[in-house]
Short mmCIF file of N, CA, C and O in Angstrom, two decimals:
data_model
loop_
_atom_site.label_atom_id
_atom_site.label_comp_id
_atom_site.label_asym_id
_atom_site.label_seq_id
_atom_site.Cartn_x
_atom_site.Cartn_y
_atom_site.Cartn_z
N MET A 1 45.75 -35.24 -86.56
CA MET A 1 45.43 -34.55 -86.81
C MET A 1 43.43 -34.65 -86.67
O MET A 1 43.91 -35.46 -86.61
N LEU A 2 42.59 -33.84 -86.96
CA LEU A 2 40.38 -34.41 -87.67
C LEU A 2 41.09 -34.97 -88.85
O LEU A 2 41.37 -34.48 -89.63
N THR A 3 39.72 -35.99 -88.89
CA THR A 3 39.62 -36.73 -90.00
C THR A 3 38.49 -34.98 -90.02
O THR A 3 38.17 -34.41 -89.86
N THR A 4 38.12 -35.36 -92.20
CA THR A 4 37.36 -34.63 -92.22
C THR A 4 35.96 -34.73 -91.74
O THR A 4 35.54 -34.08 -91.10
N TYR A 5 35.43 -35.35 -90.84
CA TYR A 5 33.85 -35.95 -90.63
C TYR A 5 34.13 -35.38 -88.68
O TYR A 5 33.00 -35.15 -88.52
N ALA A 6 35.15 -35.39 -88.19
CA ALA A 6 35.87 -34.63 -87.32
C ALA A 6 35.47 -33.06 -86.99
O ALA A 6 35.04 -32.86 -86.61
N MET A 7 36.09 -32.59 -87.80
CA MET A 7 36.58 -31.41 -88.75
C MET A 7 34.72 -31.06 -88.22
O MET A 7 33.93 -30.02 -87.80
N LEU A 8 33.74 -31.40 -89.91
CA LEU A 8 32.59 -31.30 -89.85
C LEU A 8 31.73 -31.35 -88.92
O LEU A 8 30.77 -30.62 -88.28
N GLU A 9 31.52 -32.41 -87.69
CA GLU A 9 31.23 -32.87 -86.69
C GLU A 9 31.88 -31.30 -85.31
O GLU A 9 30.51 -30.64 -84.73
N GLU A 10 33.40 -30.80 -84.90
CA GLU A 10 33.28 -29.56 -84.56
C GLU A 10 32.41 -28.77 -85.06
O GLU A 10 32.45 -27.57 -84.23
N ILE A 11 32.44 -27.95 -86.19
CA ILE A 11 32.31 -27.00 -86.99
C ILE A 11 30.17 -27.30 -87.38
O ILE A 11 29.89 -26.17 -86.43
N GLN A 12 30.13 -28.47 -87.05
CA GLN A 12 28.79 -28.06 -86.87
C GLN A 12 28.12 -28.02 -85.25
O GLN A 12 26.88 -27.01 -84.74
N LYS A 13 28.78 -28.77 -84.53
CA LYS A 13 28.82 -27.93 -82.94
C LYS A 13 28.38 -27.07 -82.53
O LYS A 13 27.37 -25.88 -81.82
N ARG A 14 29.70 -26.48 -83.97
CA ARG A 14 29.48 -24.64 -83.53
C ARG A 14 28.38 -23.53 -83.67
O ARG A 14 27.82 -22.71 -83.17
N ILE A 15 28.51 -24.79 -84.96
CA ILE A 15 27.77 -24.11 -85.93
C ILE A 15 25.68 -23.68 -84.89
O ILE A 15 25.06 -22.57 -84.58
N ASP A 16 25.42 -24.70 -84.27
CA ASP A 16 24.67 -25.12 -83.55
C ASP A 16 24.38 -23.95 -82.01
O ASP A 16 23.73 -23.71 -81.58
N TYR A 17 25.66 -24.34 -81.48
CA TYR A 17 25.79 -23.12 -80.54
C TYR A 17 25.55 -21.59 -81.07
O TYR A 17 25.08 -21.19 -79.81
N LEU A 18 25.85 -21.54 -81.92
CA LEU A 18 25.99 -20.48 -82.15
C LEU A 18 24.12 -19.82 -82.66
O LEU A 18 23.14 -18.59 -82.59
N LYS A 19 23.91 -21.15 -83.45
CA LYS A 19 22.43 -20.59 -83.51
C LYS A 19 21.63 -20.02 -82.03
O LYS A 19 20.91 -19.49 -81.71
N LEU A 20 22.05 -21.06 -80.92
CA LEU A 20 20.86 -20.60 -79.67
C LEU A 20 21.80 -19.75 -79.60
O LEU A 20 21.26 -18.48 -78.29
N LYS A 21 22.82 -19.19 -79.15
CA LYS A 21 23.81 -17.30 -78.42
C LYS A 21 22.43 -16.74 -79.39
O LYS A 21 22.69 -15.11 -78.77
N GLU A 22 22.29 -16.83 -80.72
CA GLU A 22 21.45 -15.71 -81.80
C GLU A 22 19.96 -14.91 -80.91
O GLU A 22 19.80 -14.35 -81.45
N ILE A 23 19.99 -16.66 -80.62
CA ILE A 23 18.64 -16.85 -79.70
C ILE A 23 18.52 -16.32 -78.73
O ILE A 23 17.80 -15.42 -78.64
N GLU A 24 18.81 -16.02 -77.77
CA GLU A 24 19.23 -15.73 -77.09
C GLU A 24 19.96 -14.14 -76.39
O GLU A 24 19.25 -13.03 -75.83
N TYR A 25 20.41 -13.71 -77.47
CA TYR A 25 20.63 -12.02 -77.59
C TYR A 25 19.38 -11.68 -78.34
O TYR A 25 18.75 -10.46 -78.26
N LYS A 26 18.68 -12.07 -79.06
CA LYS A 26 17.52 -11.75 -79.60
C LYS A 26 16.52 -11.25 -78.45
O LYS A 26 15.63 -10.25 -78.69
N LYS A 27 16.41 -12.19 -77.82
CA LYS A 27 15.83 -12.47 -76.50
C LYS A 27 15.61 -11.09 -75.86
O LYS A 27 14.94 -10.45 -74.85
N ALA A 28 16.76 -11.08 -75.59
CA ALA A 28 18.08 -10.12 -75.15
C ALA A 28 17.48 -8.43 -75.48
O ALA A 28 18.42 -7.71 -74.60
N ASN A 29 16.96 -8.83 -77.14
CA ASN A 29 16.73 -7.59 -77.70
C ASN A 29 18.52 -6.66 -77.75
O ASN A 29 18.62 -5.13 -77.80
N ASN A 30 19.41 -7.96 -77.73
CA ASN A 30 21.19 -7.22 -78.01
C ASN A 30 21.21 -7.49 -79.47
O ASN A 30 21.35 -8.42 -80.37
N VAL A 31 21.48 -6.98 -80.32
CA VAL A 31 21.30 -6.26 -81.94
C VAL A 31 22.57 -6.78 -81.91
O VAL A 31 23.15 -7.73 -82.72
N SER A 32 23.40 -6.20 -81.20
CA SER A 32 25.11 -6.74 -82.22
C SER A 32 25.52 -7.47 -82.15
O SER A 32 26.36 -8.29 -82.46
N GLY A 33 25.13 -7.86 -80.52
CA GLY A 33 25.21 -9.59 -80.31
C GLY A 33 24.81 -10.74 -80.97
O GLY A 33 25.09 -11.61 -81.23
N ARG A 34 22.86 -10.66 -81.92
CA ARG A 34 23.13 -11.24 -82.49
C ARG A 34 23.68 -11.37 -84.49
O ARG A 34 23.16 -12.44 -84.60
N LEU A 35 23.71 -10.31 -84.36
CA LEU A 35 24.15 -9.96 -85.52
C LEU A 35 25.83 -10.38 -85.91
O LEU A 35 26.02 -11.55 -86.26
N ASN A 36 26.83 -9.99 -84.46
CA ASN A 36 27.73 -11.13 -84.02
C ASN A 36 27.09 -12.71 -84.64
O ASN A 36 28.57 -13.03 -85.30
N ALA A 37 26.42 -12.99 -83.80
CA ALA A 37 26.76 -14.44 -84.12
C ALA A 37 25.64 -15.19 -85.20
O ALA A 37 26.88 -15.70 -85.59
N LYS A 38 24.98 -14.55 -85.40
CA LYS A 38 24.62 -14.99 -87.14
C LYS A 38 25.40 -14.87 -87.81
O LYS A 38 26.35 -15.66 -88.57
N THR A 39 26.98 -13.41 -87.88
CA THR A 39 27.56 -13.81 -89.00
C THR A 39 28.59 -14.93 -88.33
O THR A 39 29.50 -15.24 -89.73
N ARG A 40 29.18 -15.09 -87.81
CA ARG A 40 29.81 -16.15 -87.61
C ARG A 40 29.30 -17.49 -88.08
O ARG A 40 30.38 -18.33 -88.40
N ARG A 41 28.46 -17.72 -87.64
CA ARG A 41 27.83 -19.02 -87.92
C ARG A 41 27.79 -18.71 -89.16
O ARG A 41 27.43 -20.21 -90.32
N GLN A 42 27.44 -17.66 -89.58
CA GLN A 42 26.97 -18.34 -91.64
C GLN A 42 28.64 -18.66 -92.22
O GLN A 42 28.28 -19.06 -92.73
N GLU A 43 29.32 -17.75 -92.25
CA GLU A 43 30.59 -17.65 -91.65
C GLU A 43 30.68 -19.43 -91.89
O GLU A 43 32.04 -20.70 -92.85
N LEU A 44 30.60 -19.87 -90.66
CA LEU A 44 30.70 -21.88 -90.95
C LEU A 44 30.35 -22.45 -91.86
O LEU A 44 30.84 -23.53 -91.65
N GLN A 45 28.91 -21.82 -92.04
CA GLN A 45 27.83 -22.67 -92.46
C GLN A 45 29.06 -22.66 -94.18
O GLN A 45 28.87 -23.75 -94.53
N ARG A 46 29.21 -21.60 -94.37
CA ARG A 46 30.65 -21.68 -96.13
C ARG A 46 31.47 -23.01 -95.60
O ARG A 46 32.28 -23.17 -96.36
N LEU A 47 31.72 -21.90 -94.47
CA LEU A 47 32.89 -23.23 -94.95
C LEU A 47 33.10 -24.89 -94.33
O LEU A 47 33.68 -26.02 -95.05
N GLU A 48 31.72 -25.66 -94.19
CA GLU A 48 31.18 -26.29 -93.96
C GLU A 48 30.47 -27.04 -95.14
O GLU A 48 31.73 -27.63 -95.78
N GLU A 49 29.73 -26.01 -96.53
CA GLU A 49 30.00 -25.92 -97.40
C GLU A 49 31.12 -26.57 -98.66
O GLU A 49 31.45 -27.74 -99.27
N THR A 50 31.97 -25.47 -98.15
CA THR A 50 33.36 -26.22 -99.18
C THR A 50 34.32 -27.47 -98.62
O THR A 50 34.47 -27.67 -99.65
N ILE A 51 34.42 -28.19 -97.53
CA ILE A 51 35.07 -29.32 -96.48
C ILE A 51 34.20 -29.62 -97.29
O ILE A 51 34.87 -30.95 -98.18
N CYS A 52 32.67 -29.98 -97.52
CA CYS A 52 31.92 -30.57 -98.68
C CYS A 52 32.41 -30.70 -99.92
O CYS A 52 32.29 -31.74 -100.22
N GLU A 53 32.04 -29.93 -100.16
CA GLU A 53 32.67 -30.19 -101.81
C GLU A 53 33.64 -30.84 -102.25
O GLU A 53 34.11 -31.22 -103.17
N LYS A 54 34.71 -30.12 -101.54
CA LYS A 54 36.47 -30.96 -101.10
C LYS A 54 36.53 -32.02 -101.36
O LYS A 54 37.12 -33.03 -101.99
N TYR A 55 35.95 -32.07 -100.44
CA TYR A 55 36.11 -33.48 -99.62
C TYR A 55 35.52 -34.68 -100.57
O TYR A 55 34.89 -36.24 -100.34
N ALA A 56 33.98 -33.95 -101.29
CA ALA A 56 33.11 -35.48 -101.56
C ALA A 56 31.88 -35.89 -100.83
O ALA A 56 32.04 -36.81 -100.44
N VAL A 57 32.01 -34.81 -99.47
CA VAL A 57 30.64 -35.16 -98.74
C VAL A 57 29.43 -34.46 -98.42
O VAL A 57 29.53 -33.74 -98.63
N GLU A 58 28.75 -35.63 -98.69
CA GLU A 58 26.89 -35.54 -98.23
C GLU A 58 26.60 -34.86 -97.42
O GLU A 58 26.66 -35.87 -96.32
N LYS A 59 26.31 -33.93 -97.04
CA LYS A 59 25.19 -33.42 -95.36
C LYS A 59 23.85 -33.81 -95.22
O LYS A 59 23.11 -34.03 -96.40
N LYS A 60 23.40 -35.29 -93.74
CA LYS A 60 22.20 -35.75 -94.80
C LYS A 60 21.79 -34.90 -93.11
O LYS A 60 22.52 -35.33 -92.21
N ALA A 61 20.16 -35.37 -93.15
CA ALA A 61 19.77 -34.66 -91.58
C ALA A 61 19.88 -35.68 -90.32
O ALA A 61 20.37 -35.00 -89.74
N ASP A 62 20.37 -36.56 -90.59
CA ASP A 62 20.58 -38.40 -89.53
C ASP A 62 21.92 -38.05 -89.70
O ASP A 62 22.82 -39.00 -89.04
N GLY A 63 22.90 -37.23 -90.57
CA GLY A 63 24.45 -38.07 -90.58
C GLY A 63 25.15 -37.35 -91.53
O GLY A 63 24.63 -36.80 -93.08
N ILE A 64 26.70 -37.64 -91.52
CA ILE A 64 27.09 -37.40 -92.94
C ILE A 64 27.69 -38.99 -93.41
O ILE A 64 28.15 -39.62 -93.13
N GLU A 65 27.33 -38.50 -95.18
CA GLU A 65 28.86 -39.48 -95.27
C GLU A 65 29.31 -39.69 -96.64
O GLU A 65 29.08 -38.07 -97.48
N THR A 66 29.04 -39.90 -97.22
CA THR A 66 30.53 -39.88 -98.32
C THR A 66 29.56 -40.66 -99.32
O THR A 66 28.90 -41.36 -99.55
N LEU A 67 30.40 -39.76 -100.84
CA LEU A 67 29.55 -39.72 -102.10
C LEU A 67 29.97 -40.83 -103.16
O LEU A 67 31.34 -41.38 -102.96
#
C-alpha cells in the first residue's frame, strides 16, 4: 500500500503530465483533447487537495510536509 506522500507524489506526476498534454493539444489546436486533459488535471488537483486536508499535509513549492 502506498504511503500518503507516495500517493501525493504520484498524483503530482500525473498532474504535470496532463499539463504538458494540455499545452501540446493547445498547440495542435485539438480542443477536445485539451479540454479532456484539463478536466482530468483538475480532478486530480481536487483529489490532491482532499488528501492533503484529510491527512493534515501541507503542499510547499519545494516538497510536502506534515502540519
